[in-house]
């Protein structure tokens, strides 16, 4: 069967008709434990009653008015984000890439408004992922995403994470900002050390640069903090957010200090859909749950439990799992076998996981996941490892016979 969809995705032969909490019900009649959460998006799982209510209630009132008018739900969500972060102002977008576009434009405009339009270059880090627009593929710097799309957007310099010498060498009179994910998501759940984060902050302060954190994947409770920067001891000037913030409703946000945002005056940036009442109603509902007393502490506790159980699996299956990494409910397993094979083996056990760079498999369960669900997932991974080992053994025997 040929699909009329542009074939830019190698989709699994699987679709779902409904979801509930961490469970997805496939059209194949099977029930799947969802430890991918739509790539860290369904922060509160599927069909969370509070989100369903917020969305349906707003849907009966008003869907869209445009940013030519006041949007009280958006004012409220921005106020709550500001109250709970370093930021003073918020711009709402529809996606992560657009949140990063806003961040990039803001950093450039900051210097232009200060009389330094020549300061437009942004330093990014190897293994980064910042989105698929023309500017964000240039920021991410991955050849496979850049190839064939014409000249790379000018103004991005890339250095390896933790390479202070290379970083210092690349900062010049045209540099405007440094941009980094506190934990690389697509790159393979790779945590940037707090020591390196502190170096970034002090380099920014020393050279008058802005520090941009891409918290599109790490934000909104994923790591056990509302935002991952809170556990780094370092505060950015600009931060992009998306994925979990809408709990499955498409939305993003660019947060900034008043100083970093001072170039962004009337008319300098815009969006038709960003911050519309439907998105804002859901965003507020997501925060109602995540900011409730004790919720993030629970994420932290469950993250530690999951990590501990995964470490046991690694010890049990050294020919399958090489490394356990991550923070909170953003976990990665670097696998010995190809990570795609591991994801497929887990899916055979009705557990949904997601691949990443560095031959890593990501576990990104909804933050509402229960201890029993974690045990369930661990048992399914155990079974998947056993199946892979059985195959390894069969292969070895075949080799011995030949
Ligand atoms: C997913 C992601 C993006 C891109 O978000 P989209 O909504 O797909 O545009 C950017 N940065 C990071 C860190 C991400 O995980």
Short mmCIF file of C-alpha atoms and ligand atoms in Angstrom, two decimals:
data_model
loop_
_atom_site.label_atom_id
_atom_site.label_comp_id
_atom_site.label_asym_id
_atom_site.label_seq_id
_atom_site.Cartn_x
_atom_site.Cartn_y
_atom_site.Cartn_z
CA UNK A 1 0.00 0.00 0.00
CA UNK A 2 1.49 3.34 -0.96
CA UNK A 3 0.86 6.24 1.35
CA UNK A 4 0.05 9.77 0.21
CA UNK A 5 2.20 11.06 3.07
CA UNK A 6 5.62 12.42 2.16
CA UNK A 7 7.88 9.46 2.93
CA UNK A 8 10.29 11.29 5.23
CA UNK A 9 9.65 8.84 8.07
CA UNK A 10 10.29 5.10 8.24
CA UNK A 11 7.15 4.46 10.25
CA UNK A 12 6.53 1.28 12.21
CA UNK A 13 3.58 -0.80 11.00
CA UNK A 14 1.56 0.18 14.01
CA UNK A 15 -1.16 2.67 14.81
CA UNK A 16 -3.22 3.39 17.87
CA UNK A 17 -6.87 4.07 18.50
CA UNK A 18 -6.76 5.29 22.04
CA UNK A 19 -4.56 5.84 25.03
CA UNK A 20 -4.91 5.98 28.78
CA UNK A 21 -2.13 7.05 31.14
CA UNK A 22 1.06 5.26 30.06
CA UNK A 23 -0.88 2.79 27.84
CA UNK A 24 -1.63 2.89 24.14
CA UNK A 25 -4.17 0.60 22.50
CA UNK A 26 -3.04 -0.53 19.06
CA UNK A 27 -5.35 -1.19 16.14
CA UNK A 28 -3.74 -4.62 16.18
CA UNK A 29 -5.74 -5.34 19.34
CA UNK A 30 -2.65 -5.20 21.57
CA UNK A 31 -1.95 -2.96 24.53
CA UNK A 32 1.42 -1.18 24.58
CA UNK A 33 3.29 0.34 27.49
CA UNK A 34 4.37 3.73 26.18
CA UNK A 35 7.87 4.62 27.40
CA UNK A 36 8.42 6.98 24.48
CA UNK A 37 5.55 9.36 25.21
CA UNK A 38 5.49 10.68 21.65
CA UNK A 39 9.17 11.64 22.04
CA UNK A 40 8.91 13.19 25.53
CA UNK A 41 5.71 15.02 24.61
CA UNK A 42 2.91 13.26 26.51
CA UNK A 43 4.25 14.43 29.86
CA UNK A 44 1.03 13.47 31.64
CA UNK A 45 0.36 10.34 29.59
CA UNK A 46 -2.62 9.83 27.33
CA UNK A 47 -6.09 11.26 27.86
CA UNK A 48 -5.25 12.83 31.22
CA UNK A 49 -8.68 13.90 32.56
CA UNK A 50 -7.49 17.38 33.59
CA UNK A 51 -6.04 18.06 30.12
CA UNK A 52 -9.09 16.63 28.35
CA UNK A 53 -11.30 18.90 30.41
CA UNK A 54 -9.15 21.99 29.79
CA UNK A 55 -9.05 21.40 26.04
CA UNK A 56 -12.72 20.55 25.59
CA UNK A 57 -13.84 23.42 27.81
CA UNK A 58 -11.74 25.89 25.83
CA UNK A 59 -12.96 24.33 22.57
CA UNK A 60 -16.53 25.31 23.40
CA UNK A 61 -15.48 28.94 24.04
CA UNK A 62 -12.93 30.25 21.55
CA UNK A 63 -10.20 28.48 19.57
CA UNK A 64 -8.27 31.24 17.94
CA UNK A 65 -8.26 35.01 17.86
CA UNK A 66 -4.68 35.82 16.65
CA UNK A 67 -2.01 37.76 18.46
CA UNK A 68 -3.61 41.04 17.39
CA UNK A 69 -5.70 40.74 20.56
CA UNK A 70 -5.11 40.00 24.22
CA UNK A 71 -5.11 36.30 25.09
CA UNK A 72 -5.71 36.05 28.86
CA UNK A 73 -4.93 32.31 29.02
CA UNK A 74 -1.54 33.10 27.49
CA UNK A 75 -0.88 35.97 29.88
CA UNK A 76 -1.61 33.58 32.72
CA UNK A 77 0.63 30.80 31.38
CA UNK A 78 3.48 33.24 30.73
CA UNK A 79 3.12 34.67 34.24
CA UNK A 80 3.32 31.20 35.75
CA UNK A 81 6.39 30.29 33.67
CA UNK A 82 8.08 33.54 34.68
CA UNK A 83 7.25 33.00 38.36
CA UNK A 84 8.81 29.56 38.26
CA UNK A 85 11.96 30.28 36.24
CA UNK A 86 14.78 32.79 35.69
CA UNK A 87 12.80 34.43 32.90
CA UNK A 88 10.95 37.76 32.68
CA UNK A 89 9.21 37.31 29.32
CA UNK A 90 7.80 34.51 27.15
CA UNK A 91 7.11 34.12 23.43
CA UNK A 92 4.80 31.23 22.49
CA UNK A 93 5.37 29.20 19.33
CA UNK A 94 3.89 26.02 17.85
CA UNK A 95 6.96 23.83 17.95
CA UNK A 96 10.44 23.37 19.30
CA UNK A 97 12.20 24.48 16.15
CA UNK A 98 10.20 27.71 16.19
CA UNK A 99 11.06 28.27 19.85
CA UNK A 100 14.72 27.94 18.85
CA UNK A 101 14.23 30.26 15.88
CA UNK A 102 12.89 32.85 18.33
CA UNK A 103 15.88 32.25 20.61
CA UNK A 104 18.36 32.64 17.75
CA UNK A 105 16.69 35.78 16.41
CA UNK A 106 16.51 37.24 19.92
CA UNK A 107 20.23 36.68 20.54
CA UNK A 108 21.15 38.34 17.25
CA UNK A 109 18.76 41.23 17.80
CA UNK A 110 20.12 41.81 21.30
CA UNK A 111 23.52 42.72 19.91
CA UNK A 112 22.11 44.59 16.89
CA UNK A 113 20.01 46.74 19.23
CA UNK A 114 23.16 47.54 21.19
CA UNK A 115 24.81 48.76 18.00
CA UNK A 116 26.66 45.53 17.17
CA UNK A 117 24.87 43.89 14.24
CA UNK A 118 28.14 42.17 13.37
CA UNK A 119 27.70 39.98 16.44
CA UNK A 120 25.41 37.34 15.00
CA UNK A 121 27.35 34.06 15.30
CA UNK A 122 26.20 31.37 17.69
CA UNK A 123 28.38 28.59 19.03
CA UNK A 124 26.69 25.17 19.23
CA UNK A 125 27.95 21.74 20.25
CA UNK A 126 28.64 18.48 18.45
CA UNK A 127 25.85 15.95 18.78
CA UNK A 128 23.26 18.70 19.23
CA UNK A 129 19.76 18.64 17.86
CA UNK A 130 17.85 21.91 17.61
CA UNK A 131 15.16 21.19 15.01
CA UNK A 132 14.59 20.90 11.26
CA UNK A 133 14.10 24.45 10.00
CA UNK A 134 16.88 25.92 7.87
CA UNK A 135 18.43 27.82 10.79
CA UNK A 136 18.05 25.01 13.31
CA UNK A 137 19.66 22.38 11.05
CA UNK A 138 22.57 24.79 10.70
CA UNK A 139 22.63 25.12 14.50
CA UNK A 140 22.53 21.34 14.95
CA UNK A 141 25.30 21.01 12.39
CA UNK A 142 24.53 17.41 11.43
CA UNK A 143 25.58 16.68 7.86
CA UNK A 144 22.72 14.22 7.29
CA UNK A 145 20.13 16.93 7.97
CA UNK A 146 21.95 19.66 6.01
CA UNK A 147 22.76 17.76 2.85
CA UNK A 148 20.96 18.86 -0.30
CA UNK A 149 19.17 21.82 1.19
CA UNK A 150 21.33 24.54 -0.29
CA UNK A 151 23.81 26.76 1.51
CA UNK A 152 23.86 26.21 5.25
CA UNK A 153 22.45 29.21 7.13
CA UNK A 154 25.44 31.34 8.03
CA UNK A 155 26.45 32.06 11.58
CA UNK A 156 26.83 28.79 13.49
CA UNK A 157 30.14 27.49 14.79
CA UNK A 158 30.33 24.07 16.34
CA UNK A 159 32.74 22.65 18.91
CA UNK A 160 32.78 19.40 20.91
CA UNK A 161 31.09 19.35 24.32
CA UNK A 162 33.62 19.64 27.14
CA UNK A 163 36.32 21.04 24.84
CA UNK A 164 36.99 24.34 26.55
CA UNK A 165 40.03 25.07 24.42
CA UNK A 166 38.12 24.72 21.15
CA UNK A 167 35.30 26.81 22.58
CA UNK A 168 37.59 29.65 23.62
CA UNK A 169 39.29 29.55 20.22
CA UNK A 170 36.02 29.88 18.31
CA UNK A 171 34.62 32.83 20.30
CA UNK A 172 35.38 35.99 18.38
CA UNK A 173 34.20 39.57 17.84
CA UNK A 174 31.19 38.25 15.84
CA UNK A 175 29.98 35.82 18.49
CA UNK A 176 26.54 36.58 19.91
CA UNK A 177 25.66 33.54 21.99
CA UNK A 178 26.34 29.96 23.05
CA UNK A 179 23.52 27.44 22.62
CA UNK A 180 23.36 24.05 24.29
CA UNK A 181 21.04 21.27 25.49
CA UNK A 182 21.74 20.54 29.20
CA UNK A 183 21.25 16.87 28.28
CA UNK A 184 21.48 16.04 24.60
CA UNK A 185 18.29 14.19 23.71
CA UNK A 186 18.45 13.09 20.08
CA UNK A 187 22.23 12.95 20.47
CA UNK A 188 21.89 10.04 22.90
CA UNK A 189 20.92 11.25 26.39
CA UNK A 190 24.34 12.75 26.94
CA UNK A 191 24.59 14.92 30.04
CA UNK A 192 26.75 18.02 29.93
CA UNK A 193 28.79 18.31 33.12
CA UNK A 194 27.95 21.09 35.57
CA UNK A 195 31.59 22.14 35.47
CA UNK A 196 31.35 22.74 31.71
CA UNK A 197 28.04 24.57 32.19
CA UNK A 198 29.74 26.90 34.68
CA UNK A 199 32.52 27.52 32.16
CA UNK A 200 29.91 28.44 29.55
CA UNK A 201 28.29 30.90 31.93
CA UNK A 202 31.54 32.59 32.85
CA UNK A 203 32.66 32.80 29.20
CA UNK A 204 29.32 34.43 28.35
CA UNK A 205 29.73 36.91 31.20
CA UNK A 206 33.30 37.64 30.23
CA UNK A 207 32.56 38.25 26.53
CA UNK A 208 29.07 39.76 26.80
CA UNK A 209 27.46 36.72 25.13
CA UNK A 210 24.01 35.31 25.76
CA UNK A 211 23.64 31.77 27.04
CA UNK A 212 20.83 29.84 25.36
CA UNK A 213 19.59 26.55 26.80
CA UNK A 214 17.56 24.32 24.53
CA UNK A 215 15.29 22.63 27.07
CA UNK A 216 12.81 21.43 24.49
CA UNK A 217 13.32 17.83 25.60
CA UNK A 218 14.69 18.27 29.14
CA UNK A 219 12.11 20.82 30.29
CA UNK A 220 8.73 20.67 32.00
CA UNK A 221 9.63 18.16 34.67
CA UNK A 222 11.34 15.56 32.50
CA UNK A 223 14.53 15.45 34.59
CA UNK A 224 12.82 15.79 37.97
CA UNK A 225 13.18 19.58 38.04
CA UNK A 226 10.77 21.93 36.30
CA UNK A 227 13.74 22.73 34.04
CA UNK A 228 17.07 20.92 33.87
CA UNK A 229 19.10 24.12 34.32
CA UNK A 230 17.99 24.14 37.98
CA UNK A 231 20.27 21.20 38.71
CA UNK A 232 23.24 22.64 36.81
CA UNK A 233 23.77 25.61 39.12
CA UNK A 234 23.79 27.80 36.02
CA UNK A 235 21.08 30.12 34.71
CA UNK A 236 20.66 30.84 31.00
CA UNK A 237 19.61 34.15 29.45
CA UNK A 238 17.30 32.52 26.92
CA UNK A 239 15.61 29.12 27.05
CA UNK A 240 13.57 27.26 24.47
CA UNK A 241 10.83 24.88 25.58
CA UNK A 242 8.36 22.65 23.72
CA UNK A 243 7.55 18.91 23.75
CA UNK A 244 6.13 18.33 27.26
CA UNK A 245 4.75 21.83 27.74
CA UNK A 246 1.58 21.05 25.77
CA UNK A 247 1.23 17.47 27.00
CA UNK A 248 0.53 16.46 23.37
CA UNK A 249 -0.99 19.70 22.13
CA UNK A 250 1.51 21.28 19.71
CA UNK A 251 3.16 24.25 21.36
CA UNK A 252 6.51 25.75 22.28
CA UNK A 253 7.90 28.73 24.13
CA UNK A 254 10.96 30.91 24.19
CA UNK A 255 11.71 32.31 27.65
CA UNK A 256 14.20 35.10 28.32
CA UNK A 257 15.38 37.70 30.75
CA UNK A 258 14.15 41.25 30.08
CA UNK A 259 17.72 42.23 29.17
CA UNK A 260 18.23 39.42 26.62
CA UNK A 261 14.84 40.21 25.05
CA UNK A 262 15.26 43.96 24.85
CA UNK A 263 15.77 44.01 21.07
CA UNK A 264 12.47 42.22 20.46
CA UNK A 265 10.18 45.23 20.14
CA UNK A 266 6.81 45.57 18.38
CA UNK A 267 6.94 44.09 14.90
CA UNK A 268 10.29 42.31 15.20
CA UNK A 269 8.84 38.78 15.41
CA UNK A 270 5.50 37.06 15.13
CA UNK A 271 3.37 33.97 14.61
CA UNK A 272 -0.20 33.38 13.52
CA UNK A 273 -0.92 30.31 15.62
CA UNK A 274 1.58 30.59 18.47
CA UNK A 275 -0.01 31.05 21.89
CA UNK A 276 -3.57 30.47 20.74
CA UNK A 277 -6.27 29.93 23.37
CA UNK A 278 -6.48 26.15 22.87
CA UNK A 279 -2.74 25.70 23.38
CA UNK A 280 -2.69 28.11 26.32
CA UNK A 281 -5.58 26.36 28.07
CA UNK A 282 -3.77 23.02 27.79
CA UNK A 283 -0.42 24.53 28.79
CA UNK A 284 -1.97 25.91 31.96
CA UNK A 285 -3.54 22.55 32.72
CA UNK A 286 -0.16 20.80 32.29
CA UNK A 287 1.38 23.25 34.78
CA UNK A 288 -1.51 22.70 37.24
CA UNK A 289 -0.39 19.09 37.53
CA UNK A 290 3.38 19.48 37.29
CA UNK A 291 3.54 22.37 39.77
CA UNK A 292 1.29 20.61 42.30
CA UNK A 293 3.19 20.06 45.56
CA UNK A 294 5.28 16.90 45.49
CA UNK A 295 4.84 16.08 41.78
CA UNK A 296 8.42 16.82 40.73
CA UNK A 297 9.84 15.09 43.81
CA UNK A 298 7.96 12.01 42.66
CA UNK A 299 9.46 12.28 39.17
CA UNK A 300 12.89 12.44 40.79
CA UNK A 301 12.18 9.40 42.96
CA UNK A 302 10.73 7.37 40.09
CA UNK A 303 13.70 8.36 37.91
CA UNK A 304 16.11 6.98 40.51
CA UNK A 305 14.05 3.79 40.79
CA UNK A 306 14.06 3.34 37.01
CA UNK A 307 17.80 4.02 36.79
CA UNK A 308 18.53 1.49 39.53
CA UNK A 309 16.39 -1.17 37.87
CA UNK A 310 18.04 -0.49 34.50
CA UNK A 311 21.49 -0.80 36.08
CA UNK A 312 20.45 -4.27 37.30
CA UNK A 313 19.40 -5.17 33.75
CA UNK A 314 22.75 -3.97 32.43
CA UNK A 315 24.52 -6.30 34.88
CA UNK A 316 22.27 -9.18 33.85
CA UNK A 317 22.65 -8.60 30.12
CA UNK A 318 26.16 -7.33 29.40
CA UNK A 319 26.03 -8.59 25.80
CA UNK A 320 23.00 -6.36 25.14
CA UNK A 321 23.26 -3.25 27.35
CA UNK A 322 26.53 -1.32 27.59
CA UNK A 323 25.58 1.74 29.60
CA UNK A 324 22.75 3.39 31.54
CA UNK A 325 22.57 7.18 31.48
CA UNK A 326 20.23 10.08 32.07
CA UNK A 327 18.40 11.96 34.76
CA UNK A 328 14.87 11.80 36.12
CA UNK A 329 12.56 10.17 33.58
CA UNK A 330 14.92 10.88 30.68
CA UNK A 331 16.91 7.66 30.55
CA UNK A 332 19.14 6.17 27.91
CA UNK A 333 20.54 2.70 27.36
CA UNK A 334 23.57 2.48 25.12
CA UNK A 335 23.17 -0.91 23.57
CA UNK A 336 25.75 -3.41 22.37
CA UNK A 337 23.45 -4.56 19.59
CA UNK A 338 22.18 -1.96 17.09
CA UNK A 339 19.70 0.26 18.98
CA UNK A 340 17.09 -0.25 16.24
CA UNK A 341 17.21 -4.00 16.94
CA UNK A 342 16.64 -3.30 20.64
CA UNK A 343 13.68 -1.00 19.95
CA UNK A 344 12.15 -3.71 17.74
CA UNK A 345 12.72 -6.40 20.39
CA UNK A 346 11.06 -4.18 23.01
CA UNK A 347 8.12 -3.55 20.70
CA UNK A 348 7.69 -7.32 20.36
CA UNK A 349 7.23 -7.26 24.15
CA UNK A 350 4.63 -4.48 23.69
CA UNK A 351 6.91 -1.80 25.11
CA UNK A 352 7.49 1.40 23.14
CA UNK A 353 10.98 2.90 23.30
CA UNK A 354 12.78 5.43 21.09
CA UNK A 355 16.18 5.33 19.44
CA UNK A 356 18.72 8.14 19.64
CA UNK A 357 22.25 8.91 18.48
CA UNK A 358 25.32 7.17 19.94
CA UNK A 359 23.49 3.82 19.61
CA UNK A 360 21.23 4.73 22.51
CA UNK A 361 17.67 3.68 23.25
CA UNK A 362 15.65 6.29 25.14
CA UNK A 363 13.15 5.66 27.90
CA UNK A 364 10.91 8.71 28.20
CA UNK A 365 7.83 7.53 30.09
CA UNK A 366 5.04 9.92 30.92
CA UNK A 367 5.82 11.67 34.20
CA UNK A 368 2.65 10.19 35.76
CA UNK A 369 4.07 6.67 35.35
CA UNK A 370 3.61 4.46 38.44
CA UNK A 371 6.09 2.20 40.21
CA UNK A 372 4.18 -0.83 38.92
CA UNK A 373 4.49 0.48 35.34
CA UNK A 374 8.23 0.89 35.85
CA UNK A 375 8.51 -2.72 37.06
CA UNK A 376 6.38 -3.81 34.14
CA UNK A 377 8.65 -1.98 31.67
CA UNK A 378 11.76 -3.45 33.29
CA UNK A 379 10.32 -6.97 32.94
CA UNK A 380 9.56 -6.34 29.29
CA UNK A 381 13.08 -5.05 28.68
CA UNK A 382 14.41 -8.13 30.48
CA UNK A 383 12.36 -10.33 28.13
CA UNK A 384 13.58 -8.36 25.10
CA UNK A 385 17.20 -8.83 26.25
CA UNK A 386 16.62 -12.57 26.69
CA UNK A 387 15.21 -12.77 23.16
CA UNK A 388 18.22 -10.90 21.78
CA UNK A 389 20.59 -13.18 23.73
CA UNK A 390 18.81 -16.29 22.43
CA UNK A 391 19.36 -15.00 18.93
CA UNK A 392 23.01 -14.20 19.67
CA UNK A 393 23.43 -17.76 20.94
CA UNK A 394 21.73 -19.30 17.90
CA UNK A 395 23.99 -17.22 15.69
CA UNK A 396 27.12 -18.30 17.57
CA UNK A 397 26.12 -21.98 17.30
CA UNK A 398 25.43 -21.60 13.61
CA UNK A 399 28.89 -20.05 13.28
CA UNK A 400 30.43 -23.00 15.18
CA UNK A 401 28.67 -25.56 12.93
CA UNK A 402 29.89 -23.83 9.79
C1 LIG B 1 12.54 17.91 19.55
C2 LIG B 1 13.60 18.89 19.76
C3 LIG B 1 13.68 20.05 18.95
C4 LIG B 1 12.75 20.31 17.80
O1 LIG B 1 11.40 20.41 18.18
P1 LIG B 1 10.27 20.32 17.07
O2 LIG B 1 9.00 20.53 17.84
O3 LIG B 1 10.37 18.98 16.43
O4 LIG B 1 10.51 21.40 16.08
C5 LIG B 1 14.68 20.96 19.24
N1 LIG B 1 15.56 20.75 20.24
C6 LIG B 1 15.50 19.66 21.02
C7 LIG B 1 16.48 19.50 22.13
C8 LIG B 1 14.53 18.69 20.80
O5 LIG B 1 14.51 17.59 21.56
#
